[in-house]
Structure formats: C-alpha cells, structure tokens
Short mmCIF file of C-alpha atoms and ligand atoms in Angstrom, two decimals:
data_model
loop_
_atom_site.label_atom_id
_atom_site.label_comp_id
_atom_site.label_asym_id
_atom_site.label_seq_id
_atom_site.Cartn_x
_atom_site.Cartn_y
_atom_site.Cartn_z
CA MET A 1 76.06 148.47 72.68
CA GLN A 2 75.59 149.13 68.96
CA GLN A 3 75.14 152.71 70.08
CA LEU A 4 78.66 152.87 71.50
CA LEU A 5 80.15 151.49 68.28
CA GLN A 6 78.14 154.00 66.28
CA THR A 7 79.36 156.85 68.47
CA PHE A 8 82.90 155.56 67.99
CA GLN A 9 82.40 155.62 64.23
CA ASP A 10 81.10 159.19 64.42
CA LEU A 11 84.01 160.30 66.60
CA TYR A 12 86.92 158.58 64.93
CA GLY A 13 85.62 157.59 61.49
CA THR A 14 86.51 153.88 61.81
CA SER A 15 84.98 150.74 63.26
CA ALA A 16 86.16 149.40 66.63
CA ARG A 17 86.33 146.30 68.77
CA LEU A 18 84.26 146.21 71.91
CA TYR A 19 85.37 145.06 75.36
CA HIS A 20 83.80 145.10 78.77
CA ALA A 21 84.73 144.44 82.40
CA PRO A 22 82.33 144.18 85.36
CA GLY A 23 82.12 145.82 88.77
CA ARG A 24 81.85 143.56 91.80
CA VAL A 25 80.18 142.99 95.12
CA ASN A 26 82.02 141.30 97.96
CA LEU A 27 79.91 138.81 99.93
CA ILE A 28 82.35 138.54 102.81
CA GLY A 29 86.07 139.07 103.52
CA GLU A 30 86.58 142.82 103.79
CA HIS A 31 89.98 144.48 104.17
CA THR A 32 91.57 141.04 104.15
CA ASP A 33 92.98 141.04 100.61
CA TYR A 34 95.98 143.25 101.37
CA ASN A 35 96.69 141.07 104.41
CA ASP A 36 97.21 138.03 102.16
CA GLY A 37 93.83 136.73 103.33
CA PHE A 38 90.59 135.39 101.89
CA VAL A 39 87.74 137.15 100.09
CA MET A 40 84.48 136.09 98.44
CA PRO A 41 83.48 138.52 95.69
CA ALA A 42 81.19 138.07 92.70
CA ALA A 43 81.26 140.08 89.47
CA ILE A 44 77.97 141.90 88.89
CA GLY A 45 76.08 142.82 85.75
CA PHE A 46 77.25 146.45 85.66
CA PHE A 47 80.07 146.91 83.17
CA THR A 48 82.55 149.43 81.89
CA TRP A 49 82.54 149.26 78.09
CA VAL A 50 85.49 150.18 75.91
CA ALA A 51 85.41 150.51 72.14
CA ALA A 52 88.94 150.64 70.76
CA ALA A 53 90.82 150.67 67.46
CA PRO A 54 94.58 150.88 66.83
CA ARG A 55 96.28 154.02 65.55
CA ALA A 56 99.39 154.27 63.41
CA ASP A 57 101.25 156.33 66.04
CA ARG A 58 101.76 155.85 69.80
CA ARG A 59 99.07 158.22 70.98
CA LEU A 60 96.17 157.23 73.19
CA VAL A 61 93.06 159.24 72.44
CA ILE A 62 90.52 158.53 75.17
CA HIS A 63 86.95 159.76 75.03
CA SER A 64 84.55 159.34 77.93
CA ALA A 65 80.88 159.03 77.03
CA ASN A 66 79.97 159.66 80.70
CA PHE A 67 81.90 162.91 81.06
CA GLU A 68 81.76 163.92 77.39
CA GLU A 69 85.41 164.69 77.55
CA GLN A 70 88.42 163.70 75.42
CA VAL A 71 92.03 163.50 76.51
CA GLU A 72 95.22 162.51 74.66
CA PHE A 73 98.48 160.99 75.83
CA ASP A 74 101.66 160.09 74.04
CA LEU A 75 103.08 156.76 75.16
CA ASP A 76 106.58 157.96 74.23
CA VAL A 77 106.55 161.01 76.45
CA ILE A 78 107.77 160.60 80.04
CA ALA A 79 104.83 159.55 82.26
CA THR A 80 102.55 162.35 83.39
CA PRO A 81 101.81 162.09 87.10
CA ALA A 82 98.29 161.17 88.26
CA ARG A 83 96.00 164.19 88.50
CA GLN A 84 92.89 162.93 90.29
CA HIS A 85 91.01 162.57 87.04
CA TRP A 86 89.17 159.62 85.45
CA THR A 87 91.95 159.28 82.86
CA ASP A 88 94.38 158.31 85.66
CA TYR A 89 92.98 154.78 85.54
CA VAL A 90 93.39 154.41 81.80
CA TYR A 91 96.75 156.06 81.52
CA GLY A 92 97.99 154.37 84.72
CA VAL A 93 97.18 150.96 83.24
CA ALA A 94 98.88 151.82 79.93
CA VAL A 95 102.04 153.01 81.68
CA THR A 96 102.09 149.95 83.94
CA LEU A 97 101.66 147.54 81.03
CA GLU A 98 104.52 149.21 79.18
CA HIS A 99 106.63 149.13 82.29
CA HIS A 100 106.12 145.37 82.46
CA GLY A 101 107.30 144.78 78.94
CA TYR A 102 104.13 145.08 76.89
CA ARG A 103 104.83 147.35 73.95
CA LEU A 104 101.46 148.95 73.22
CA ARG A 105 100.12 150.48 70.05
CA GLY A 106 98.47 153.86 70.03
CA ALA A 107 94.70 153.59 70.15
CA ASN A 108 91.50 155.54 69.81
CA MET A 109 89.16 154.66 72.65
CA LEU A 110 85.63 155.40 73.71
CA ILE A 111 84.66 154.48 77.26
CA ARG A 112 81.25 154.19 78.84
CA GLY A 113 80.89 153.10 82.46
CA GLU A 114 77.69 151.84 84.00
CA VAL A 115 79.11 150.78 87.37
CA PRO A 116 77.91 153.41 89.85
CA ILE A 117 80.92 155.63 90.61
CA GLY A 118 82.16 155.90 94.20
CA ALA A 119 79.61 153.35 95.41
CA GLY A 120 82.08 150.69 96.53
CA LEU A 121 81.22 148.48 93.54
CA SER A 122 84.66 148.84 91.94
CA SER A 123 84.02 151.17 89.08
CA SER A 124 87.77 151.83 89.14
CA ALA A 125 88.74 148.18 88.72
CA ALA A 126 86.18 147.90 85.91
CA ILE A 127 87.69 150.79 83.94
CA GLU A 128 91.25 149.57 84.59
CA VAL A 129 90.53 146.03 83.50
CA ALA A 130 88.40 146.96 80.49
CA THR A 131 91.03 149.36 79.16
CA GLY A 132 93.91 147.00 79.99
CA TYR A 133 92.15 144.25 78.09
CA ALA A 134 91.48 146.55 75.14
CA LEU A 135 95.05 147.90 75.03
CA LEU A 136 96.62 144.43 75.12
CA ASP A 137 94.26 143.01 72.53
CA THR A 138 94.76 146.01 70.27
CA ALA A 139 98.51 145.49 70.47
CA GLY A 140 98.11 141.81 69.56
CA TYR A 141 98.82 140.22 72.96
CA THR A 142 96.91 137.26 74.37
CA ILE A 143 95.56 138.03 77.79
CA ASP A 144 96.22 136.04 80.92
CA PRO A 145 93.41 137.22 83.22
CA ILE A 146 95.36 136.80 86.45
CA GLU A 147 98.33 138.73 85.10
CA LEU A 148 96.01 141.44 83.84
CA ALA A 149 94.43 141.66 87.31
CA THR A 150 97.84 141.93 88.96
CA LEU A 151 99.02 144.68 86.61
CA CYS A 152 95.79 146.66 87.00
CA GLN A 153 96.11 146.45 90.77
CA ARG A 154 99.66 147.70 90.45
CA ALA A 155 98.44 150.61 88.33
CA GLU A 156 95.96 151.61 90.99
CA SER A 157 98.44 151.20 93.77
CA ASP A 158 101.56 152.72 92.19
CA TYR A 159 100.04 155.21 89.79
CA VAL A 160 96.66 156.27 91.20
CA GLY A 161 97.97 155.97 94.76
CA LEU A 162 95.34 153.81 96.49
CA ARG A 163 97.30 150.93 98.01
CA CYS A 164 94.50 148.47 97.26
CA GLY A 165 94.59 144.68 97.40
CA ILE A 166 93.95 142.34 94.49
CA MET A 167 90.27 141.52 95.05
CA ASP A 168 88.54 144.01 92.75
CA GLN A 169 90.78 143.60 89.73
CA PHE A 170 90.87 139.84 90.19
CA ILE A 171 87.12 139.39 90.18
CA SER A 172 86.67 141.86 87.33
CA CYS A 173 89.02 139.63 85.29
CA CYS A 174 88.04 136.18 86.57
CA GLY A 175 84.38 136.43 87.67
CA ARG A 176 82.03 133.66 86.57
CA ARG A 177 78.33 133.86 85.79
CA GLY A 178 76.21 132.42 88.61
CA HIS A 179 79.16 132.10 90.98
CA ALA A 180 80.95 133.84 93.79
CA VAL A 181 84.68 133.20 94.04
CA LEU A 182 86.56 132.16 97.16
CA LEU A 183 89.97 133.69 96.55
CA ASP A 184 93.19 133.16 98.45
CA CYS A 185 94.84 136.54 97.98
CA ARG A 186 98.30 135.12 98.72
CA SER A 187 98.45 132.26 96.23
CA LEU A 188 95.71 133.62 93.95
CA GLY A 189 94.27 130.11 94.02
CA TYR A 190 90.50 130.20 93.89
CA ARG A 191 87.36 128.10 94.04
CA LEU A 192 84.04 128.86 92.31
CA LEU A 193 81.03 128.79 94.61
CA PRO A 194 77.67 128.35 92.86
CA LEU A 195 75.16 130.92 94.06
CA PRO A 196 71.73 129.64 95.04
CA GLU A 197 68.44 130.63 93.42
CA GLU A 198 66.45 130.56 96.62
CA ALA A 199 68.50 133.29 98.30
CA ARG A 200 69.24 136.49 96.38
CA LEU A 201 72.04 139.00 96.65
CA VAL A 202 70.59 142.44 97.06
CA ILE A 203 72.80 145.53 97.00
CA CYS A 204 71.61 148.74 98.68
CA ASN A 205 73.39 151.97 97.83
CA THR A 206 73.57 154.57 100.63
CA MET A 207 74.16 157.21 97.92
CA VAL A 208 76.87 158.75 100.10
CA LYS A 209 80.64 158.65 99.84
CA HIS A 210 82.59 160.25 102.65
CA SER A 211 85.68 161.99 101.39
CA LEU A 212 88.12 160.49 103.90
CA ALA A 213 87.89 157.12 102.17
CA SER A 214 91.26 156.85 100.42
CA GLY A 215 93.36 158.40 103.19
CA GLU A 216 91.75 156.15 105.77
CA TYR A 217 92.22 153.15 103.51
CA ASN A 218 95.96 153.61 103.25
CA GLN A 219 96.09 154.27 106.98
CA ARG A 220 94.41 150.91 107.70
CA ARG A 221 97.10 149.24 105.66
CA THR A 222 99.81 150.95 107.67
CA GLU A 223 98.10 149.90 110.90
CA CYS A 224 98.00 146.27 109.76
CA GLU A 225 101.68 146.45 108.88
CA ALA A 226 102.42 147.83 112.35
CA GLY A 227 100.54 144.86 113.83
CA VAL A 228 102.59 142.41 111.76
CA GLN A 229 105.83 144.06 112.75
CA HIS A 230 105.01 143.78 116.43
CA LEU A 231 103.86 140.16 116.22
CA ARG A 232 106.97 139.12 114.33
CA GLN A 233 109.04 139.68 117.46
CA PHE A 234 107.31 136.60 118.85
CA LEU A 235 106.33 134.81 115.64
CA PRO A 236 109.22 135.46 113.22
CA GLU A 237 107.66 133.34 110.45
CA VAL A 238 104.67 135.69 110.16
CA GLN A 239 104.57 137.49 106.79
CA ALA A 240 101.08 138.99 107.02
CA LEU A 241 98.07 138.95 109.34
CA ARG A 242 96.89 135.94 107.35
CA ASP A 243 99.51 133.93 109.25
CA VAL A 244 98.26 134.84 112.72
CA SER A 245 95.49 133.07 114.68
CA LEU A 246 93.17 134.75 117.15
CA ALA A 247 94.80 132.81 119.98
CA GLU A 248 98.22 134.12 118.93
CA LEU A 249 96.93 137.67 118.71
CA LYS A 250 95.53 137.37 122.21
CA ARG A 251 98.76 135.97 123.52
CA TYR A 252 101.32 138.14 121.75
CA GLY A 253 99.30 141.23 121.02
CA ARG A 254 98.90 142.38 124.62
CA ASP A 255 101.31 145.27 124.27
CA LEU A 256 99.93 146.50 120.99
CA PRO A 257 98.29 149.93 121.00
CA GLU A 258 94.57 149.33 121.46
CA VAL A 259 93.63 150.60 117.98
CA ILE A 260 96.17 148.35 116.23
CA TYR A 261 94.95 145.39 118.26
CA ARG A 262 91.39 145.96 117.05
CA ARG A 263 92.51 146.32 113.43
CA CYS A 264 94.35 142.99 113.68
CA HIS A 265 91.38 141.41 115.42
CA HIS A 266 89.11 142.38 112.55
CA VAL A 267 91.38 140.99 109.86
CA ILE A 268 92.13 137.72 111.63
CA SER A 269 88.51 137.05 112.61
CA GLU A 270 87.30 138.06 109.13
CA ASN A 271 89.59 135.52 107.49
CA GLU A 272 88.07 132.82 109.69
CA ARG A 273 84.58 133.98 108.80
CA VAL A 274 85.30 133.75 105.08
CA LEU A 275 86.43 130.14 105.34
CA VAL A 276 83.49 129.11 107.53
CA SER A 277 81.03 130.94 105.29
CA ALA A 278 82.35 129.16 102.18
CA ASN A 279 81.54 125.84 103.83
CA ALA A 280 78.12 127.15 104.81
CA LEU A 281 77.43 128.16 101.21
CA ASP A 282 78.51 124.71 100.00
CA GLN A 283 75.76 123.28 102.17
CA ASP A 284 73.12 125.88 101.32
CA ASP A 285 73.24 126.89 104.97
CA PHE A 286 72.13 130.50 104.52
CA ILE A 287 71.40 130.99 108.19
CA THR A 288 75.03 130.45 109.16
CA PHE A 289 76.17 132.45 106.15
CA GLY A 290 73.92 135.36 107.15
CA GLN A 291 75.13 135.33 110.75
CA LEU A 292 78.71 135.55 109.53
CA MET A 293 77.77 138.53 107.34
CA ASN A 294 76.26 140.25 110.38
CA GLU A 295 79.37 139.55 112.44
CA SER A 296 81.53 140.84 109.62
CA HIS A 297 79.62 144.11 109.66
CA ARG A 298 79.99 144.54 113.41
CA SER A 299 83.69 143.86 113.16
CA LEU A 300 84.11 146.41 110.35
CA ARG A 301 82.10 148.95 112.31
CA ASP A 302 83.65 148.52 115.75
CA ASP A 303 87.13 147.07 115.26
CA TYR A 304 88.12 148.32 111.83
CA GLU A 305 86.05 151.52 111.92
CA VAL A 306 85.35 151.81 108.21
CA SER A 307 81.56 151.93 108.36
CA CYS A 308 79.43 155.06 108.66
CA ALA A 309 75.99 156.05 109.95
CA GLU A 310 74.26 155.46 106.60
CA LEU A 311 75.71 151.96 106.17
CA ASP A 312 74.86 151.07 109.76
CA LEU A 313 71.30 152.26 109.21
CA LEU A 314 70.85 150.14 106.08
CA VAL A 315 72.20 147.10 107.91
CA GLN A 316 69.95 147.72 110.89
CA LEU A 317 66.87 148.20 108.70
CA ALA A 318 67.66 144.96 106.88
CA SER A 319 68.01 143.06 110.15
CA GLU A 320 64.40 143.86 111.01
CA ILE A 321 62.93 142.58 107.73
CA GLU A 322 61.54 139.10 107.28
CA GLY A 323 63.53 136.77 105.07
CA VAL A 324 66.87 138.56 105.49
CA TYR A 325 69.62 136.09 106.37
CA GLY A 326 72.34 138.69 106.78
CA ALA A 327 73.54 142.16 105.83
CA ARG A 328 76.83 143.98 105.84
CA MET A 329 78.72 146.83 104.24
CA THR A 330 80.64 145.79 101.15
CA GLY A 331 83.84 147.24 99.68
CA GLY A 332 86.17 149.76 101.26
CA GLY A 333 83.52 151.50 103.40
CA PHE A 334 82.82 155.12 104.46
CA GLY A 335 79.70 155.07 102.30
CA GLY A 336 78.85 153.03 99.25
CA CYS A 337 76.76 149.89 99.50
CA THR A 338 75.54 147.09 101.69
CA ILE A 339 75.12 143.52 100.52
CA ASN A 340 72.12 141.58 101.78
CA LEU A 341 71.29 137.90 101.51
CA VAL A 342 67.52 137.73 101.18
CA LYS A 343 65.10 134.85 100.73
CA ALA A 344 63.87 135.09 97.12
CA GLU A 345 60.20 135.41 98.04
CA ASN A 346 60.91 138.33 100.39
CA VAL A 347 62.97 140.45 98.01
CA ARG A 348 60.12 142.64 96.80
CA ALA A 349 58.99 143.53 100.32
CA PHE A 350 62.62 144.06 101.35
CA GLU A 351 63.13 146.61 98.60
CA GLN A 352 60.02 148.53 99.55
CA VAL A 353 60.68 148.71 103.27
CA VAL A 354 64.36 149.61 102.93
CA ALA A 355 63.72 152.30 100.34
CA GLN A 356 60.92 153.88 102.34
CA GLU A 357 62.58 153.80 105.74
CA TYR A 358 66.03 154.85 104.54
CA GLN A 359 64.57 157.78 102.70
CA ARG A 360 62.45 158.79 105.69
CA ARG A 361 65.43 158.70 108.03
CA THR A 362 68.14 160.24 105.81
CA GLY A 363 66.45 162.11 102.99
CA TYR A 364 68.39 160.04 100.41
CA THR A 365 66.65 157.71 97.98
CA PRO A 366 68.69 154.52 98.03
CA GLU A 367 69.31 152.60 94.83
CA ILE A 368 68.66 148.89 95.23
CA TYR A 369 70.02 146.28 92.84
CA VAL A 370 69.02 142.63 92.91
CA CYS A 371 72.06 141.12 91.31
CA SER A 372 73.16 137.97 89.61
CA ALA A 373 76.81 137.08 89.25
CA ALA A 374 78.39 137.86 85.87
CA ASP A 375 81.42 136.74 83.87
CA GLY A 376 84.69 138.63 84.04
CA ALA A 377 86.23 140.85 81.37
CA GLU A 378 86.01 139.85 77.73
CA ARG A 379 85.99 141.01 74.16
CA VAL A 380 82.31 141.26 73.29
C1 LIG B 1 88.63 148.29 98.12
C2 LIG B 1 89.97 147.76 97.60
C3 LIG B 1 90.05 146.25 97.74
C4 LIG B 1 89.70 145.80 99.17
C5 LIG B 1 88.40 146.45 99.63
C6 LIG B 1 88.12 146.16 101.07
O1 LIG B 1 87.59 147.82 97.32
O2 LIG B 1 90.16 148.11 96.25
O3 LIG B 1 91.34 145.81 97.39
O4 LIG B 1 90.75 146.05 100.03
O5 LIG B 1 88.42 147.86 99.45
O6 LIG B 1 87.89 144.80 101.28
#
C-alpha cells in the first residue's frame, strides 16, 4: 500500500495515515440480523483502504482511486441529501458521527476499494467503516469498534436509505483472523468460532446483481414487521421474530397472509439453524454444518424469495461436486455470491468444475475466491 501513500503525497502534498476495513462473507444466518436474530459472518481478506490527513478547515476532500474522481464537502454546511453516489457512504458516515457528538476535523482522503462492488461481500460496510475509523482517528478520538459499527449501520440506514441490519458493519469492525463470529444481533454479544483447516470457505461470484435488490430488501423488512405485529396480538411480549418459535408461528400465524407466513418461517427457522450450526462447527461436524447451509439456501429461495437463477445454479452445481459439505447464497441476495464449505483436498477440482459449468450455462465467467478469515478494521 506504499503506492496509495505515494499517490496521496502526489495529490495533496503531505504524508497520510493509512486505515483499512474488510468485506465479509456470511456463513449462515441470512436476513436474521434486522430481526434481532443470529448471524455467523467472517471478515475476508478484501479491504477498503483509506489514506487520510487532517486539514486546517472543516472540509472533506475525498478522492477515489477506483473511480478517479474527487468530491468535496463542507462539514459546516447543512447536510446534502444522498445522491446514489459512492460518496454517500463517506459523507453519510461523517454526518452521522457529527450527529452523535463527534466533532470531526476536515480531512484529505484517498480511498481505494478492493472488495468487489455489488457482489454481496459488503463493499459498502467496508468503505463506511474504513472512513469512519479514519475520520475519528484524524479528529483524535479513540475508537470503540462496536460503537463505530452501530454508527456506520445508522449511516447506511438513515442516510443512504438501505434499512440494513448490523451484521456487515459489525464484522468489518470486529472480525478476527482465522475465525467466524457468532453474533447475537440483539445484545451484540458474540463468540469467536475458530475456522478449520481441513474444510475451506470458497466464495463463488455469480457476476450478476439484479437491480431490485434494495427495494426488495426494505420490503422484506416491512413484511417481517407485519408478521411481528400480527403475532403480538397473541404473544404481547414479542419484540421481534427472534422471540418467536416455529411452534408459535404454526399456532398463531394461521391467519397471516401466506407470503408473510413464509417470510416469518424463514427467519425463525434460520435463527435455529445458526445456533445448531455453531455447535456443529465447535465439534468439527462439517456434514451437519453443510446440511444446514443447504437448508438455509432452500429457505432463502422458497420462503424468503431473495435468491435468483444464477445463485441457484451455483448452489446446484456445488451440490454435485465431491467434497462439498454445503452451499448457499450469502448476503442480501438477488445476485452476488454463494459460500461453499469444501473439503480442502477437493477445492482445486471444485473451482474448475464450477467455473466451467457456470460459464457454459450462463455465459458469465464466475470469480472464485478461496478465503481465509481476516481481522476487522485497523490503522495499518
Ligand atoms: C445485507 C445487509 C445485512 C443483512 C444481509 C442479509 O448484507 O446489509 O444487514 O441483512 O443483507 O443477511
């Protein structure tokens, strides 16, 4: 990353500090975070890098190495609304930090992202967290990773407009090398789960992103809220779908519209799968873990309806390959990536077969990443 610091020097004429924050893959627990449920993500070795140095005024000068574009904001001018541009993430985080009492300094920034964009690997959380970290450090604040995660999530939800849960920002802040994290999205309590050497996490990128993603995402949230509202007539203590069991859904959900029932069924069953799969991982029981991944995919496809033909194809191809314990879509859905748990010795063959068959059937060349879990955001 010497190169980035050199470019910074060329652009702004001073030296800078360097920060980075990772993207993530979610092993299991999809669309559960905003239902106060459980997730099991790991940070991955793709980062967004930020070089930053303070300025004497309150301007943010933000240069993107990816888009070769530079934009300026004044922190003292009334907030500009989001404009569907990459700077929304940076500016949204700055505004949110200020709103929560952090008085920032102006800064010159240079950003380079290596998390594939729009691939469901949380390039947005990576840019939010990396810039949030850089802005706080530049202004002389010490960083509490969980608070940073919460404020970045708020920026995405309130400023960018995707009503996301906490998973992506949390893992980008708190990821740990060699580990997945079992996170309780209500209490934000978490447990590190060591990842095995004998089974590898392999990410396959469909290379497609269907445009309905963010509208559908917010709609799923509304549907879950409708489910909660209905169930509260019978179970007044219920705050979120996290508090409902499958037996209770069956009993009290009879009058729910069929679609809402299925949405609730996904979330409630997925929460159970996460907890069972964490125990399976503790015991190196990859067979059980893989079966739960497969069930998770079916539930996301049929009950939650956030998969797509390309994701289903990748999962189906994986299921026919030797040494694959399980496969599922990962992230929000409607394109992006699958996550596969593959016996180490079969990874090479897996990559070849998937790449060849997926290309033959769709015309797209999938990108395949064999990943190891990385640490969360830090000053480098
Ligand atoms: C996106 C959101 C997360 C989570 C996942 C689905 O990545 O940002 O909060 O809801 O989708 O599990």
